[in-house]
Amino acid sequence: MKVTPDNAAGRDKNLSPRSPSTRTLDQAAQHASSIIGTDARPQQGGAPALIPLVVSVADAGLLLGVGRTHLYALIGQKRLVARKLGTRTVITMASIRALVDEA
């Protein structure tokens, strides 16, 4: 692969937009605040923003600032609660908040 400014760091420019490695810190912070509902301004129609009960493994890692390996280690230590929704693994927001509160 020829090195260009787009892939100088060894990154494939075709990575999905959800990949944390392609996000800037500002984009990650904005995404995290949208996940946890810190922006409680009314949405269109006047309804308040919904706060999710569960988040994906990738989003949980983004919220906590840890990688997938560490996230799965926390699940193995029973410090985070993971559930399966079909084939998808999700982490409960309650367990994420409890983990942060115990720190």
PDB file of N, CA and C in Angstrom:
ATOM      1  N   MET A   1       0.850  -1.173   0.000  1.00  0.00           N
ATOM      2  CA  MET A   1       0.000   0.000   0.000  1.00  0.00           C
ATOM      3  C   MET A   1       0.890   1.228   0.000  1.00  0.00           C
ATOM      4  N   LYS A   2       0.621   2.132  -0.905  1.00  0.00           N
ATOM      5  CA  LYS A   2       1.373   3.372  -1.003  1.00  0.00           C
ATOM      6  C   LYS A   2       0.947   4.315   0.118  1.00  0.00           C
ATOM      7  N   VAL A   3       1.915   4.943   0.780  1.00  0.00           N
ATOM      8  CA  VAL A   3       1.627   5.847   1.886  1.00  0.00           C
ATOM      9  C   VAL A   3       1.267   7.222   1.334  1.00  0.00           C
ATOM     10  N   THR A   4       0.091   7.696   1.714  1.00  0.00           N
ATOM     11  CA  THR A   4      -0.381   9.029   1.338  1.00  0.00           C
ATOM     12  C   THR A   4      -0.746   9.768   2.618  1.00  0.00           C
ATOM     13  N   PRO A   5      -0.994  11.073   2.556  1.00  0.00           N
ATOM     14  CA  PRO A   5      -1.392  11.780   3.784  1.00  0.00           C
ATOM     15  C   PRO A   5      -2.619  11.164   4.447  1.00  0.00           C
ATOM     16  N   ASP A   6      -3.522  10.567   3.658  1.00  0.00           N
ATOM     17  CA  ASP A   6      -4.737   9.965   4.225  1.00  0.00           C
ATOM     18  C   ASP A   6      -4.432   8.714   5.037  1.00  0.00           C
ATOM     19  N   ASN A   7      -3.396   7.992   4.647  1.00  0.00           N
ATOM     20  CA  ASN A   7      -3.114   6.748   5.361  1.00  0.00           C
ATOM     21  C   ASN A   7      -1.711   6.731   5.958  1.00  0.00           C
ATOM     22  N   ALA A   8      -1.139   7.903   6.199  1.00  0.00           N
ATOM     23  CA  ALA A   8       0.229   8.002   6.708  1.00  0.00           C
ATOM     24  C   ALA A   8       0.398   7.302   8.049  1.00  0.00           C
ATOM     25  N   ALA A   9      -0.631   7.293   8.849  1.00  0.00           N
ATOM     26  CA  ALA A   9      -0.541   6.634  10.160  1.00  0.00           C
ATOM     27  C   ALA A   9      -0.881   5.156  10.055  1.00  0.00           C
ATOM     28  N   GLY A  10      -0.964   4.638   8.837  1.00  0.00           N
ATOM     29  CA  GLY A  10      -1.285   3.229   8.659  1.00  0.00           C
ATOM     30  C   GLY A  10      -2.775   2.946   8.738  1.00  0.00           C
ATOM     31  N   ARG A  11      -3.586   4.003   8.703  1.00  0.00           N
ATOM     32  CA  ARG A  11      -5.031   3.825   8.797  1.00  0.00           C
ATOM     33  C   ARG A  11      -5.627   3.678   7.402  1.00  0.00           C
ATOM     34  N   ASP A  12      -6.572   2.818   7.302  1.00  0.00           N
ATOM     35  CA  ASP A  12      -7.308   2.643   6.055  1.00  0.00           C
ATOM     36  C   ASP A  12      -8.389   3.701   5.997  1.00  0.00           C
ATOM     37  N   LYS A  13      -8.407   4.514   4.948  1.00  0.00           N
ATOM     38  CA  LYS A  13      -9.410   5.573   4.875  1.00  0.00           C
ATOM     39  C   LYS A  13     -10.815   5.025   4.642  1.00  0.00           C
ATOM     40  N   ASN A  14     -10.936   3.716   4.439  1.00  0.00           N
ATOM     41  CA  ASN A  14     -12.245   3.106   4.242  1.00  0.00           C
ATOM     42  C   ASN A  14     -12.827   2.547   5.533  1.00  0.00           C
ATOM     43  N   LEU A  15     -12.235   2.879   6.696  1.00  0.00           N
ATOM     44  CA  LEU A  15     -12.795   2.418   7.965  1.00  0.00           C
ATOM     45  C   LEU A  15     -14.188   2.983   8.145  1.00  0.00           C
ATOM     46  N   SER A  16     -15.022   2.243   8.842  1.00  0.00           N
ATOM     47  CA  SER A  16     -16.376   2.721   9.068  1.00  0.00           C
ATOM     48  C   SER A  16     -16.350   3.982   9.918  1.00  0.00           C
ATOM     49  N   PRO A  17     -17.334   4.877   9.765  1.00  0.00           N
ATOM     50  CA  PRO A  17     -17.345   6.107  10.544  1.00  0.00           C
ATOM     51  C   PRO A  17     -17.537   5.860  12.034  1.00  0.00           C
ATOM     52  N   ARG A  18     -17.991   4.678  12.450  1.00  0.00           N
ATOM     53  CA  ARG A  18     -18.180   4.378  13.865  1.00  0.00           C
ATOM     54  C   ARG A  18     -16.878   3.946  14.524  1.00  0.00           C
ATOM     55  N   SER A  19     -15.859   3.713  13.726  1.00  0.00           N
ATOM     56  CA  SER A  19     -14.589   3.264  14.288  1.00  0.00           C
ATOM     57  C   SER A  19     -13.954   4.373  15.097  1.00  0.00           C
ATOM     58  N   PRO A  20     -13.634   4.125  16.389  1.00  0.00           N
ATOM     59  CA  PRO A  20     -13.040   5.169  17.220  1.00  0.00           C
ATOM     60  C   PRO A  20     -11.740   5.725  16.662  1.00  0.00           C
ATOM     61  N   SER A  21     -10.987   4.916  15.901  1.00  0.00           N
ATOM     62  CA  SER A  21      -9.701   5.386  15.402  1.00  0.00           C
ATOM     63  C   SER A  21      -9.845   6.465  14.344  1.00  0.00           C
ATOM     64  N   THR A  22     -11.021   6.618  13.759  1.00  0.00           N
ATOM     65  CA  THR A  22     -11.205   7.630  12.724  1.00  0.00           C
ATOM     66  C   THR A  22     -11.851   8.894  13.266  1.00  0.00           C
ATOM     67  N   ARG A  23     -12.156   8.936  14.547  1.00  0.00           N
ATOM     68  CA  ARG A  23     -12.824  10.087  15.138  1.00  0.00           C
ATOM     69  C   ARG A  23     -11.833  11.049  15.767  1.00  0.00           C
ATOM     70  N   THR A  24     -12.186  12.315  15.728  1.00  0.00           N
ATOM     71  CA  THR A  24     -11.406  13.283  16.491  1.00  0.00           C
ATOM     72  C   THR A  24     -11.926  13.275  17.919  1.00  0.00           C
ATOM     73  N   LEU A  25     -11.181  13.873  18.818  1.00  0.00           N
ATOM     74  CA  LEU A  25     -11.601  13.911  20.218  1.00  0.00           C
ATOM     75  C   LEU A  25     -12.922  14.657  20.376  1.00  0.00           C
ATOM     76  N   ASP A  26     -13.098  15.756  19.641  1.00  0.00           N
ATOM     77  CA  ASP A  26     -14.354  16.507  19.702  1.00  0.00           C
ATOM     78  C   ASP A  26     -15.529  15.670  19.218  1.00  0.00           C
ATOM     79  N   GLN A  27     -15.330  14.938  18.128  1.00  0.00           N
ATOM     80  CA  GLN A  27     -16.399  14.090  17.608  1.00  0.00           C
ATOM     81  C   GLN A  27     -16.746  12.996  18.608  1.00  0.00           C
ATOM     82  N   ALA A  28     -15.741  12.418  19.252  1.00  0.00           N
ATOM     83  CA  ALA A  28     -15.985  11.368  20.238  1.00  0.00           C
ATOM     84  C   ALA A  28     -16.752  11.918  21.432  1.00  0.00           C
ATOM     85  N   ALA A  29     -16.372  13.112  21.892  1.00  0.00           N
ATOM     86  CA  ALA A  29     -17.074  13.723  23.028  1.00  0.00           C
ATOM     87  C   ALA A  29     -18.514  14.044  22.661  1.00  0.00           C
ATOM     88  N   GLN A  30     -18.736  14.547  21.464  1.00  0.00           N
ATOM     89  CA  GLN A  30     -20.096  14.868  21.017  1.00  0.00           C
ATOM     90  C   GLN A  30     -20.930  13.596  20.913  1.00  0.00           C
ATOM     91  N   HIS A  31     -20.325  12.516  20.389  1.00  0.00           N
ATOM     92  CA  HIS A  31     -21.036  11.244  20.265  1.00  0.00           C
ATOM     93  C   HIS A  31     -21.369  10.687  21.645  1.00  0.00           C
ATOM     94  N   ALA A  32     -20.416  10.765  22.559  1.00  0.00           N
ATOM     95  CA  ALA A  32     -20.643  10.259  23.915  1.00  0.00           C
ATOM     96  C   ALA A  32     -21.763  11.019  24.603  1.00  0.00           C
ATOM     97  N   SER A  33     -21.792  12.349  24.449  1.00  0.00           N
ATOM     98  CA  SER A  33     -22.863  13.118  25.094  1.00  0.00           C
ATOM     99  C   SER A  33     -24.212  12.800  24.474  1.00  0.00           C
ATOM    100  N   SER A  34     -24.226  12.457  23.182  1.00  0.00           N
ATOM    101  CA  SER A  34     -25.503  12.090  22.566  1.00  0.00           C
ATOM    102  C   SER A  34     -25.973  10.729  23.067  1.00  0.00           C
ATOM    103  N   ILE A  35     -25.027   9.838  23.407  1.00  0.00           N
ATOM    104  CA  ILE A  35     -25.385   8.510  23.908  1.00  0.00           C
ATOM    105  C   ILE A  35     -26.001   8.606  25.293  1.00  0.00           C
ATOM    106  N   ILE A  36     -25.366   9.369  26.176  1.00  0.00           N
ATOM    107  CA  ILE A  36     -25.823   9.396  27.561  1.00  0.00           C
ATOM    108  C   ILE A  36     -26.884  10.446  27.815  1.00  0.00           C
ATOM    109  N   GLY A  37     -27.220  11.224  26.822  1.00  0.00           N
ATOM    110  CA  GLY A  37     -28.322  12.161  26.958  1.00  0.00           C
ATOM    111  C   GLY A  37     -28.013  13.371  27.806  1.00  0.00           C
ATOM    112  N   THR A  38     -26.766  13.843  27.777  1.00  0.00           N
ATOM    113  CA  THR A  38     -26.441  15.020  28.572  1.00  0.00           C
ATOM    114  C   THR A  38     -27.056  16.281  27.993  1.00  0.00           C
ATOM    115  N   ASP A  39     -27.412  16.239  26.741  1.00  0.00           N
ATOM    116  CA  ASP A  39     -28.069  17.384  26.125  1.00  0.00           C
ATOM    117  C   ASP A  39     -29.566  17.169  26.268  1.00  0.00           C
ATOM    118  N   ALA A  40     -30.154  17.712  27.314  1.00  0.00           N
ATOM    119  CA  ALA A  40     -31.556  17.447  27.632  1.00  0.00           C
ATOM    120  C   ALA A  40     -32.505  18.454  26.993  1.00  0.00           C
ATOM    121  N   ARG A  41     -32.007  19.186  26.012  1.00  0.00           N
ATOM    122  CA  ARG A  41     -32.898  20.121  25.327  1.00  0.00           C
ATOM    123  C   ARG A  41     -33.999  19.333  24.629  1.00  0.00           C
ATOM    124  N   PRO A  42     -35.194  19.892  24.566  1.00  0.00           N
ATOM    125  CA  PRO A  42     -36.277  19.182  23.892  1.00  0.00           C
ATOM    126  C   PRO A  42     -35.949  18.932  22.429  1.00  0.00           C
ATOM    127  N   GLN A  43     -36.292  17.756  21.977  1.00  0.00           N
ATOM    128  CA  GLN A  43     -36.125  17.414  20.578  1.00  0.00           C
ATOM    129  C   GLN A  43     -37.297  17.989  19.791  1.00  0.00           C
ATOM    130  N   GLN A  44     -37.312  17.734  18.524  1.00  0.00           N
ATOM    131  CA  GLN A  44     -38.401  18.208  17.675  1.00  0.00           C
ATOM    132  C   GLN A  44     -39.726  17.701  18.232  1.00  0.00           C
ATOM    133  N   GLY A  45     -40.697  18.566  18.396  1.00  0.00           N
ATOM    134  CA  GLY A  45     -41.983  18.182  18.949  1.00  0.00           C
ATOM    135  C   GLY A  45     -42.059  18.411  20.445  1.00  0.00           C
ATOM    136  N   GLY A  46     -40.983  18.886  21.074  1.00  0.00           N
ATOM    137  CA  GLY A  46     -41.006  19.211  22.485  1.00  0.00           C
ATOM    138  C   GLY A  46     -40.722  18.069  23.431  1.00  0.00           C
ATOM    139  N   ALA A  47     -40.489  16.845  22.929  1.00  0.00           N
ATOM    140  CA  ALA A  47     -40.212  15.715  23.810  1.00  0.00           C
ATOM    141  C   ALA A  47     -38.761  15.774  24.278  1.00  0.00           C
ATOM    142  N   PRO A  48     -38.477  15.448  25.551  1.00  0.00           N
ATOM    143  CA  PRO A  48     -37.090  15.469  26.028  1.00  0.00           C
ATOM    144  C   PRO A  48     -36.270  14.362  25.370  1.00  0.00           C
ATOM    145  N   ALA A  49     -34.963  14.539  25.347  1.00  0.00           N
ATOM    146  CA  ALA A  49     -34.072  13.535  24.777  1.00  0.00           C
ATOM    147  C   ALA A  49     -34.180  12.240  25.577  1.00  0.00           C
ATOM    148  N   LEU A  50     -34.158  11.119  24.881  1.00  0.00           N
ATOM    149  CA  LEU A  50     -34.225   9.821  25.544  1.00  0.00           C
ATOM    150  C   LEU A  50     -32.830   9.378  25.972  1.00  0.00           C
ATOM    151  N   ILE A  51     -32.731   8.803  27.153  1.00  0.00           N
ATOM    152  CA  ILE A  51     -31.475   8.270  27.646  1.00  0.00           C
ATOM    153  C   ILE A  51     -31.530   6.759  27.469  1.00  0.00           C
ATOM    154  N   PRO A  52     -30.564   6.176  26.748  1.00  0.00           N
ATOM    155  CA  PRO A  52     -30.618   4.733  26.487  1.00  0.00           C
ATOM    156  C   PRO A  52     -30.391   3.914  27.751  1.00  0.00           C
ATOM    157  N   LEU A  53     -30.991   2.744  27.797  1.00  0.00           N
ATOM    158  CA  LEU A  53     -30.789   1.808  28.902  1.00  0.00           C
ATOM    159  C   LEU A  53     -29.553   0.951  28.680  1.00  0.00           C
ATOM    160  N   VAL A  54     -29.222   0.725  27.415  1.00  0.00           N
ATOM    161  CA  VAL A  54     -28.050  -0.073  27.053  1.00  0.00           C
ATOM    162  C   VAL A  54     -27.311   0.622  25.914  1.00  0.00           C
ATOM    163  N   VAL A  55     -26.010   0.331  25.814  1.00  0.00           N
ATOM    164  CA  VAL A  55     -25.199   0.844  24.705  1.00  0.00           C
ATOM    165  C   VAL A  55     -24.374  -0.296  24.131  1.00  0.00           C
ATOM    166  N   SER A  56     -23.914  -0.123  22.911  1.00  0.00           N
ATOM    167  CA  SER A  56     -23.084  -1.148  22.286  1.00  0.00           C
ATOM    168  C   SER A  56     -21.737  -1.230  22.989  1.00  0.00           C
ATOM    169  N   VAL A  57     -21.011  -2.299  22.725  1.00  0.00           N
ATOM    170  CA  VAL A  57     -19.684  -2.478  23.309  1.00  0.00           C
ATOM    171  C   VAL A  57     -18.772  -1.337  22.857  1.00  0.00           C
ATOM    172  N   ALA A  58     -18.834  -0.969  21.590  1.00  0.00           N
ATOM    173  CA  ALA A  58     -17.998   0.121  21.076  1.00  0.00           C
ATOM    174  C   ALA A  58     -18.320   1.434  21.774  1.00  0.00           C
ATOM    175  N   ASP A  59     -19.606   1.723  21.959  1.00  0.00           N
ATOM    176  CA  ASP A  59     -19.998   2.970  22.615  1.00  0.00           C
ATOM    177  C   ASP A  59     -19.641   2.960  24.103  1.00  0.00           C
ATOM    178  N   ALA A  60     -19.749   1.797  24.757  1.00  0.00           N
ATOM    179  CA  ALA A  60     -19.361   1.701  26.166  1.00  0.00           C
ATOM    180  C   ALA A  60     -17.867   1.977  26.318  1.00  0.00           C
ATOM    181  N   GLY A  61     -17.068   1.445  25.412  1.00  0.00           N
ATOM    182  CA  GLY A  61     -15.632   1.707  25.437  1.00  0.00           C
ATOM    183  C   GLY A  61     -15.330   3.176  25.230  1.00  0.00           C
ATOM    184  N   LEU A  62     -16.084   3.809  24.345  1.00  0.00           N
ATOM    185  CA  LEU A  62     -15.914   5.235  24.088  1.00  0.00           C
ATOM    186  C   LEU A  62     -16.280   6.053  25.317  1.00  0.00           C
ATOM    187  N   LEU A  63     -17.377   5.696  25.970  1.00  0.00           N
ATOM    188  CA  LEU A  63     -17.808   6.417  27.161  1.00  0.00           C
ATOM    189  C   LEU A  63     -16.807   6.290  28.296  1.00  0.00           C
ATOM    190  N   LEU A  64     -16.245   5.098  28.461  1.00  0.00           N
ATOM    191  CA  LEU A  64     -15.315   4.846  29.567  1.00  0.00           C
ATOM    192  C   LEU A  64     -13.867   5.164  29.220  1.00  0.00           C
ATOM    193  N   GLY A  65     -13.590   5.327  27.938  1.00  0.00           N
ATOM    194  CA  GLY A  65     -12.222   5.608  27.522  1.00  0.00           C
ATOM    195  C   GLY A  65     -11.320   4.398  27.592  1.00  0.00           C
ATOM    196  N   VAL A  66     -11.894   3.211  27.362  1.00  0.00           N
ATOM    197  CA  VAL A  66     -11.105   1.972  27.386  1.00  0.00           C
ATOM    198  C   VAL A  66     -11.336   1.215  26.085  1.00  0.00           C
ATOM    199  N   GLY A  67     -10.446   0.296  25.790  1.00  0.00           N
ATOM    200  CA  GLY A  67     -10.571  -0.528  24.594  1.00  0.00           C
ATOM    201  C   GLY A  67     -11.454  -1.743  24.824  1.00  0.00           C
ATOM    202  N   ARG A  68     -11.681  -2.484  23.758  1.00  0.00           N
ATOM    203  CA  ARG A  68     -12.550  -3.664  23.826  1.00  0.00           C
ATOM    204  C   ARG A  68     -12.004  -4.714  24.785  1.00  0.00           C
ATOM    205  N   THR A  69     -10.697  -4.922  24.770  1.00  0.00           N
ATOM    206  CA  THR A  69     -10.111  -5.954  25.628  1.00  0.00           C
ATOM    207  C   THR A  69     -10.348  -5.633  27.097  1.00  0.00           C
ATOM    208  N   HIS A  70     -10.099  -4.381  27.474  1.00  0.00           N
ATOM    209  CA  HIS A  70     -10.313  -3.986  28.871  1.00  0.00           C
ATOM    210  C   HIS A  70     -11.799  -4.040  29.225  1.00  0.00           C
ATOM    211  N   LEU A  71     -12.645  -3.658  28.275  1.00  0.00           N
ATOM    212  CA  LEU A  71     -14.088  -3.699  28.494  1.00  0.00           C
ATOM    213  C   LEU A  71     -14.557  -5.128  28.773  1.00  0.00           C
ATOM    214  N   TYR A  72     -14.080  -6.086  27.976  1.00  0.00           N
ATOM    215  CA  TYR A  72     -14.461  -7.474  28.197  1.00  0.00           C
ATOM    216  C   TYR A  72     -13.859  -8.013  29.501  1.00  0.00           C
ATOM    217  N   ALA A  73     -12.699  -7.502  29.902  1.00  0.00           N
ATOM    218  CA  ALA A  73     -12.125  -7.889  31.202  1.00  0.00           C
ATOM    219  C   ALA A  73     -13.032  -7.395  32.328  1.00  0.00           C
ATOM    220  N   LEU A  74     -13.563  -6.177  32.210  1.00  0.00           N
ATOM    221  CA  LEU A  74     -14.488  -5.645  33.215  1.00  0.00           C
ATOM    222  C   LEU A  74     -15.774  -6.474  33.272  1.00  0.00           C
ATOM    223  N   ILE A  75     -16.227  -6.941  32.119  1.00  0.00           N
ATOM    224  CA  ILE A  75     -17.406  -7.808  32.080  1.00  0.00           C
ATOM    225  C   ILE A  75     -17.088  -9.130  32.780  1.00  0.00           C
ATOM    226  N   GLY A  76     -15.906  -9.697  32.500  1.00  0.00           N
ATOM    227  CA  GLY A  76     -15.484 -10.948  33.138  1.00  0.00           C
ATOM    228  C   GLY A  76     -15.349 -10.819  34.648  1.00  0.00           C
ATOM    229  N   GLN A  77     -14.958  -9.634  35.121  1.00  0.00           N
ATOM    230  CA  GLN A  77     -14.826  -9.377  36.557  1.00  0.00           C
ATOM    231  C   GLN A  77     -16.173  -9.022  37.194  1.00  0.00           C
ATOM    232  N   LYS A  78     -17.225  -9.046  36.407  1.00  0.00           N
ATOM    233  CA  LYS A  78     -18.591  -8.719  36.864  1.00  0.00           C
ATOM    234  C   LYS A  78     -18.719  -7.259  37.315  1.00  0.00           C
ATOM    235  N   ARG A  79     -17.849  -6.392  36.804  1.00  0.00           N
ATOM    236  CA  ARG A  79     -17.938  -4.972  37.137  1.00  0.00           C
ATOM    237  C   ARG A  79     -18.824  -4.231  36.140  1.00  0.00           C
ATOM    238  N   LEU A  80     -19.062  -4.842  34.974  1.00  0.00           N
ATOM    239  CA  LEU A  80     -20.017  -4.337  33.992  1.00  0.00           C
ATOM    240  C   LEU A  80     -20.995  -5.453  33.663  1.00  0.00           C
ATOM    241  N   VAL A  81     -22.239  -5.071  33.391  1.00  0.00           N
ATOM    242  CA  VAL A  81     -23.274  -6.056  33.059  1.00  0.00           C
ATOM    243  C   VAL A  81     -23.504  -6.032  31.552  1.00  0.00           C
ATOM    244  N   ALA A  82     -23.279  -7.174  30.928  1.00  0.00           N
ATOM    245  CA  ALA A  82     -23.489  -7.323  29.490  1.00  0.00           C
ATOM    246  C   ALA A  82     -24.702  -8.211  29.255  1.00  0.00           C
ATOM    247  N   ARG A  83     -25.446  -7.890  28.222  1.00  0.00           N
ATOM    248  CA  ARG A  83     -26.610  -8.678  27.812  1.00  0.00           C
ATOM    249  C   ARG A  83     -26.522  -8.932  26.316  1.00  0.00           C
ATOM    250  N   LYS A  84     -27.127 -10.007  25.884  1.00  0.00           N
ATOM    251  CA  LYS A  84     -27.197 -10.298  24.458  1.00  0.00           C
ATOM    252  C   LYS A  84     -28.592  -9.933  23.958  1.00  0.00           C
ATOM    253  N   LEU A  85     -28.646  -9.173  22.900  1.00  0.00           N
ATOM    254  CA  LEU A  85     -29.893  -8.884  22.192  1.00  0.00           C
ATOM    255  C   LEU A  85     -29.735  -9.499  20.807  1.00  0.00           C
ATOM    256  N   GLY A  86     -30.218 -10.719  20.685  1.00  0.00           N
ATOM    257  CA  GLY A  86     -29.961 -11.470  19.462  1.00  0.00           C
ATOM    258  C   GLY A  86     -28.483 -11.823  19.434  1.00  0.00           C
ATOM    259  N   THR A  87     -27.783 -11.378  18.404  1.00  0.00           N
ATOM    260  CA  THR A  87     -26.343 -11.622  18.311  1.00  0.00           C
ATOM    261  C   THR A  87     -25.532 -10.447  18.840  1.00  0.00           C
ATOM    262  N   ARG A  88     -26.199  -9.368  19.168  1.00  0.00           N
ATOM    263  CA  ARG A  88     -25.532  -8.135  19.584  1.00  0.00           C
ATOM    264  C   ARG A  88     -25.307  -8.118  21.097  1.00  0.00           C
ATOM    265  N   THR A  89     -24.091  -7.780  21.516  1.00  0.00           N
ATOM    266  CA  THR A  89     -23.778  -7.635  22.936  1.00  0.00           C
ATOM    267  C   THR A  89     -23.924  -6.167  23.300  1.00  0.00           C
ATOM    268  N   VAL A  90     -24.664  -5.902  24.366  1.00  0.00           N
ATOM    269  CA  VAL A  90     -24.864  -4.531  24.845  1.00  0.00           C
ATOM    270  C   VAL A  90     -24.496  -4.453  26.324  1.00  0.00           C
ATOM    271  N   ILE A  91     -24.138  -3.263  26.767  1.00  0.00           N
ATOM    272  CA  ILE A  91     -23.749  -3.012  28.154  1.00  0.00           C
ATOM    273  C   ILE A  91     -24.798  -2.098  28.772  1.00  0.00           C
ATOM    274  N   THR A  92     -25.226  -2.401  29.986  1.00  0.00           N
ATOM    275  CA  THR A  92     -26.247  -1.569  30.624  1.00  0.00           C
ATOM    276  C   THR A  92     -25.623  -0.252  31.091  1.00  0.00           C
ATOM    277  N   MET A  93     -26.372   0.836  30.909  1.00  0.00           N
ATOM    278  CA  MET A  93     -25.911   2.148  31.368  1.00  0.00           C
ATOM    279  C   MET A  93     -25.822   2.174  32.893  1.00  0.00           C
ATOM    280  N   ALA A  94     -26.695   1.434  33.573  1.00  0.00           N
ATOM    281  CA  ALA A  94     -26.654   1.384  35.033  1.00  0.00           C
ATOM    282  C   ALA A  94     -25.312   0.832  35.516  1.00  0.00           C
ATOM    283  N   SER A  95     -24.799  -0.197  34.843  1.00  0.00           N
ATOM    284  CA  SER A  95     -23.515  -0.765  35.265  1.00  0.00           C
ATOM    285  C   SER A  95     -22.360   0.172  34.921  1.00  0.00           C
ATOM    286  N   ILE A  96     -22.476   0.917  33.842  1.00  0.00           N
ATOM    287  CA  ILE A  96     -21.434   1.897  33.494  1.00  0.00           C
ATOM    288  C   ILE A  96     -21.396   2.995  34.551  1.00  0.00           C
ATOM    289  N   ARG A  97     -22.571   3.490  34.929  1.00  0.00           N
ATOM    290  CA  ARG A  97     -22.623   4.531  35.965  1.00  0.00           C
ATOM    291  C   ARG A  97     -22.109   4.008  37.304  1.00  0.00           C
ATOM    292  N   ALA A  98     -22.453   2.765  37.650  1.00  0.00           N
ATOM    293  CA  ALA A  98     -21.986   2.168  38.908  1.00  0.00           C
ATOM    294  C   ALA A  98     -20.469   2.029  38.909  1.00  0.00           C
ATOM    295  N   LEU A  99     -19.896   1.641  37.780  1.00  0.00           N
ATOM    296  CA  LEU A  99     -18.447   1.510  37.671  1.00  0.00           C
ATOM    297  C   LEU A  99     -17.762   2.862  37.866  1.00  0.00           C
ATOM    298  N   VAL A 100     -18.312   3.890  37.251  1.00  0.00           N
ATOM    299  CA  VAL A 100     -17.736   5.230  37.386  1.00  0.00           C
ATOM    300  C   VAL A 100     -17.892   5.743  38.814  1.00  0.00           C
ATOM    301  N   ASP A 101     -19.035   5.456  39.437  1.00  0.00           N
ATOM    302  CA  ASP A 101     -19.279   5.909  40.797  1.00  0.00           C
ATOM    303  C   ASP A 101     -18.361   5.244  41.818  1.00  0.00           C
ATOM    304  N   GLU A 102     -17.966   3.982  41.552  1.00  0.00           N
ATOM    305  CA  GLU A 102     -17.103   3.278  42.503  1.00  0.00           C
ATOM    306  C   GLU A 102     -15.646   3.714  42.386  1.00  0.00           C
ATOM    307  N   ALA A 103     -15.310   4.386  41.310  1.00  0.00           N
ATOM    308  CA  ALA A 103     -13.906   4.811  41.093  1.00  0.00           C
ATOM    309  C   ALA A 103     -13.529   5.992  41.968  1.00  0.00           C
TER     310      ALA A 103
END
